[in-house]
Amino acid sequence: MKIIDLKCAVIGKNPIVRILTDEGISGYGEVEQYKPYLKPFVLQFREPLLGADPTDVERTMLRIRQRGAFKPYGSAVSAIEMALWDVAGKAAGVPVYKLLGGKVRDRVRVYNGSLRVPMPGHAPQDYFNEMKRMAALPQGFTIVKQGISFHSPMKREFPNYFYGEVETSSLHGWLDRGPMTERGMNYTLECVAAMKEALGDGIGLALDCGPGWVLPDAIRFARAVEKHHLMWLEDMLTGDYVPFVNADVYRDLTQSTLTPIHTGEQIYLRQNFKDLIERQAVRVVGPDPCDVGGIAELKWIAEYADLHGILMAPHGTGNGVLGMAALVQVCATLPHNFIAFEYPGGDPAWWYDIVDGLPNPIVRDGMIEVWDRPGMGVDLVPELARRYLQEEDIGFFD
Amino acid sequence: MKITNLKCAVIANSPVIRITTDAGITGWSQIETPKPYLQPIVLQLRDWLVGQDPRDVERVVRRIRVRGGFKPFGSAVSAIEHALWDIAGKAAGIPVYRLLGGKVRDQVRTYRTLYHQELGVGHSPSDYVKWAQYAKALPEGFTMFKLPTSFHSSMVRDFPGYFYGEVQKDAPFPYPHKGLISEDGFEHLVECVSAAKQELGSGYGLAVDAGPGYLPHDALRFARAVEHLHLLWIEDMITGDYSPYVNHDVYRDVTHGTTTPIHTGEQIYLRQNYKHLIESHAVNVIGPDPCDVGGLAELKWIAEHADLHGIAIAPHGTANGIFGLAALIQVCATLPDNLIAFEYPARFEPFWYDITEGFDGVPVKNGLIDVPDRPGLGVDLLPEKARKYLAEGDADFFD
């Protein structure tokens, strides 16, 4: 089998990759939303991939893996990898999980990442209400994640939250950073207490809190919330869109507290997890299949983490329904260090109407049942999806 | 002063950046030559720059630094940084080196990477003798040369059975090979490098660009086998050009087993990604490229960090173009004494001297370049002469 074309269309907010083969099989992969600007990057891989056999996934990836980097520049390579697995699964007539070593569970746990509504404010009561809302969602999530502190408007809205100057750049990443005021710290702790009060001990709470913390504040905070038995604290020091890891600084934080420390969504490839994992620098890693280099790369890292007693909770909030399908496939095969993956959902909601293969409901009791359709198991239906194509992408399904 | 616009045009396959200000001062810079595809990434950063004061370079770069990555994704941020320094220097009426702490030398040493295709030779010992003869005869009087060989050259394809892996005939990107080198291949490599060095003699320095692609024990074997040649360094054996990671611990094992200096770093973005390489003394020489590492100030900081740990620096720059050359001169004039030399950006066409002002032809004499004193980076594009090289889509570049 040979690749005869690679196309990319921005459908809704997500760039979608389509790989076409000489045997009429198409594979789809999805790039995280908010990244429409990556389309030209995806298309650059067209020439390098033409003629390759997509069912030899690794061999094909060896041709292009070099041209990725930390978020957002690992997405093109990653989405292509998932499209290749989709082709390989369809060609063999098996779900992708069977090509990744076989499933070890029939249901995959998800945590709520994407089903959010704008909060009216950022007072403890607002966090309490938001947790009550999440707990009542029909999906029955058993773990939820909430953004606070430097990973939320709190850093700008709460007066004198930290001692640094507030950045005006709207780019996300390591921009607002600095020592926190005592009031800012206490306020954050009040919000956490309110959330725990709302959730009780029946639903796990993870907090996405950075990047932006200085190390001593991070240690102080992680210690102060130990009594709340949190699932993890995410990305306090480096993380989303930070083009490096600083594993040694994470190690100091992790080794100083009982609260599990988590990072990794922006990291590309196993080599860049090495210091984090081998030096016990975190308790949980959260690679995103759409950024780390794909699902086979994610599985390898999960086993690597397991070897070192580190847990795995894959990131995925912006990955869309095709990205969700890929997460289901790979998470069905991960070792017991798997906690749950971050549930993406369809955004806009019409995404649910233009694909084939999703169960209804998708999430039951906080879990997704692993399906058995060949490939990723969720396919775009051209006649339904076509009307959402932008003019320049009109030939996407041809 | 405020930034009013950022533009990017591809001239002869090389993205050139133009930042304009409300004070009428223009900053120029350039991205490595074979990267025309980066133009959209540069332009995507415009909205975060317009309205900022370009003279507060760090404050501006801080806004966009998170949108860079390892080569080639650090280039846009890096080149924008260069253009900001150009503006800051012009605004103050001083050369950029003064804004970077002041020069510590009047002449900067530069080394020449000589590609086999430049003189049309292959990868046999006699070819390497010709290579050395050609190098010595170059009019610029370079005192140091870099030899691309082994996995960093077509030797992998030209010498049958060079290594035990499969030769990739249709690889879309460079340096696709990695694996155990055969004993025959190994002996051939050592003969070739020895032939080049013998012809050069002890009056010239020889660096070898060899990877990536080595297994660490082959790397160590090679480094040990050429110890008597007194090489300047062996570059990128384990990881390097376009590797999206460093593997510093593997480098450390090699470096600590040989007296031949081990070098890497051209693809690395930001000081944080140099940290382990430097602090664990994993190499003897680092080679950040100002057009990939995050800019001139970043390169200088890393040079001082390396110096603190007894590590030398030889900045990479082979494809940085005429603006990259100017930038390398400015920053290298300020580096500590761990500076060996920077890589001369020899891969740009002579017409660049005609469409710019600042250089009177190739500035190298006896392998050295006099540090110029023009304000800013020292090179300006001349719109009336450069216009004819603009692609159709870039026709309004100078407007």
mmCIF file of C-alpha atoms in Angstrom, chain A residues 37-38 40-41 44-45 47-49 59 62-73 165 167-175 240-249 268-269 271-272 274-275 278-279, chain B residues 37-38 40-41 44-45 48 52 59 62-74 76 166 168 170-176 178 241-250 269-270 272-273 275-276 279:
data_model
loop_
_atom_site.group_PDB
_atom_site.id
_atom_site.type_symbol
_atom_site.label_atom_id
_atom_site.label_comp_id
_atom_site.label_asym_id
_atom_site.label_seq_id
_atom_site.Cartn_x
_atom_site.Cartn_y
_atom_site.Cartn_z
ATOM 1 C CA TYR A 37 -1.953 28.263 11.850
ATOM 2 C CA LEU A 38 -0.357 24.824 11.712
ATOM 3 C CA PRO A 40 0.820 24.952 6.249
ATOM 4 C CA PHE A 41 3.152 22.917 8.464
ATOM 5 C CA GLN A 44 4.840 20.426 4.191
ATOM 6 C CA PHE A 45 4.922 16.738 5.022
ATOM 7 C CA GLU A 47 6.029 15.400 -0.371
ATOM 8 C CA PRO A 48 8.120 13.527 2.217
ATOM 9 C CA LEU A 49 5.317 10.993 2.733
ATOM 10 C CA ARG A 59 9.144 3.238 9.079
ATOM 11 C CA LEU A 62 11.247 7.675 10.774
ATOM 12 C CA ARG A 63 11.024 9.808 7.647
ATOM 13 C CA ILE A 64 9.478 12.771 9.413
ATOM 14 C CA ARG A 65 9.945 12.496 13.198
ATOM 15 C CA GLN A 66 12.963 14.764 13.043
ATOM 16 C CA ARG A 67 10.737 17.681 12.002
ATOM 17 C CA GLY A 68 8.773 18.071 15.214
ATOM 18 C CA ALA A 69 9.436 19.918 18.471
ATOM 19 C CA PHE A 70 7.757 20.934 21.722
ATOM 20 C CA LYS A 71 4.173 22.205 21.494
ATOM 21 C CA PRO A 72 2.847 23.448 19.125
ATOM 22 C CA TYR A 73 5.427 22.100 16.673
ATOM 23 C CA GLU A 165 4.322 42.534 36.616
ATOM 24 C CA GLU A 167 2.180 40.477 31.098
ATOM 25 C CA THR A 168 0.014 41.844 28.340
ATOM 26 C CA SER A 169 0.947 39.223 25.737
ATOM 27 C CA SER A 170 -1.983 36.937 25.116
ATOM 28 C CA LEU A 171 0.283 34.028 24.262
ATOM 29 C CA HIS A 172 -0.056 31.231 26.747
ATOM 30 C CA GLY A 173 3.022 29.920 28.508
ATOM 31 C CA TRP A 174 5.763 31.022 30.844
ATOM 32 C CA LEU A 175 4.764 34.676 30.744
ATOM 33 C CA ASP A 240 1.778 24.298 28.538
ATOM 34 C CA TYR A 241 3.748 25.917 25.679
ATOM 35 C CA VAL A 242 7.006 26.065 27.618
ATOM 36 C CA PRO A 243 9.795 25.012 25.251
ATOM 37 C CA PHE A 244 11.796 23.172 27.943
ATOM 38 C CA VAL A 245 11.267 20.963 31.011
ATOM 39 C CA ASN A 246 13.642 21.941 33.851
ATOM 40 C CA ALA A 247 13.354 18.432 35.268
ATOM 41 C CA ASP A 248 15.787 19.107 38.104
ATOM 42 C CA VAL A 249 13.612 21.883 39.503
ATOM 43 C CA TYR A 268 7.790 16.080 22.239
ATOM 44 C CA LEU A 269 9.269 12.558 22.180
ATOM 45 C CA GLN A 271 13.994 11.590 24.878
ATOM 46 C CA ASN A 272 12.618 14.764 26.361
ATOM 47 C CA LYS A 274 14.127 11.080 30.111
ATOM 48 C CA ASP A 275 15.272 13.331 32.927
ATOM 49 C CA GLU A 278 14.624 8.578 35.317
ATOM 50 C CA ARG A 279 15.263 11.135 38.021
ATOM 51 C CA TYR B 37 8.797 27.501 4.839
ATOM 52 C CA LEU B 38 9.264 29.482 8.045
ATOM 53 C CA PRO B 40 4.275 31.967 7.894
ATOM 54 C CA ILE B 41 5.625 31.251 11.379
ATOM 55 C CA GLN B 44 2.208 34.694 12.907
ATOM 56 C CA LEU B 45 4.188 36.500 15.633
ATOM 57 C CA TRP B 48 2.405 40.176 19.612
ATOM 58 C CA GLN B 52 5.979 47.239 21.727
ATOM 59 C CA ARG B 59 10.783 42.630 27.322
ATOM 60 C CA ARG B 62 9.788 37.499 26.535
ATOM 61 C CA ARG B 63 6.387 37.863 24.896
ATOM 62 C CA ILE B 64 7.169 35.445 22.095
ATOM 63 C CA ARG B 65 9.904 33.159 23.431
ATOM 64 C CA VAL B 66 7.400 30.423 24.254
ATOM 65 C CA ARG B 67 6.646 30.048 20.543
ATOM 66 C CA GLY B 68 10.032 28.639 19.640
ATOM 67 C CA GLY B 69 11.419 25.125 19.674
ATOM 68 C CA PHE B 70 14.436 23.101 18.568
ATOM 69 C CA LYS B 71 15.632 23.699 14.997
ATOM 70 C CA PRO B 72 13.968 24.739 12.764
ATOM 71 C CA PHE B 73 11.300 26.153 15.104
ATOM 72 C CA GLY B 74 13.551 28.509 17.081
ATOM 73 C CA ALA B 76 11.582 32.951 13.928
ATOM 74 C CA GLU B 166 20.004 0.176 5.750
ATOM 75 C CA GLN B 168 18.020 5.344 3.004
ATOM 76 C CA ASP B 170 14.817 8.418 -0.617
ATOM 77 C CA ALA B 171 14.921 9.987 2.834
ATOM 78 C CA PRO B 172 13.118 13.343 2.660
ATOM 79 C CA PHE B 173 15.268 15.044 5.311
ATOM 80 C CA PRO B 174 19.035 14.996 5.947
ATOM 81 C CA TYR B 175 20.911 12.639 8.312
ATOM 82 C CA PRO B 176 18.493 9.688 8.372
ATOM 83 C CA LYS B 178 22.083 5.605 12.528
ATOM 84 C CA ASP B 241 21.521 18.877 13.356
ATOM 85 C CA TYR B 242 17.707 18.624 13.460
ATOM 86 C CA SER B 243 17.612 16.165 16.389
ATOM 87 C CA PRO B 244 14.616 17.267 18.474
ATOM 88 C CA TYR B 245 16.446 16.344 21.720
ATOM 89 C CA VAL B 246 19.929 16.276 23.263
ATOM 90 C CA ASN B 247 20.604 12.988 25.125
ATOM 91 C CA HIS B 248 23.234 14.738 27.214
ATOM 92 C CA ASP B 249 23.920 11.661 29.344
ATOM 93 C CA VAL B 250 25.050 9.668 26.316
ATOM 94 C CA TYR B 269 16.737 26.222 21.585
ATOM 95 C CA LEU B 270 17.281 28.214 24.819
ATOM 96 C CA GLN B 272 17.297 25.581 29.648
ATOM 97 C CA ASN B 273 17.917 22.940 27.026
ATOM 98 C CA LYS B 275 21.541 23.087 31.161
ATOM 99 C CA HIS B 276 22.341 19.419 31.575
ATOM 100 C CA GLU B 279 26.320 21.357 34.088
#
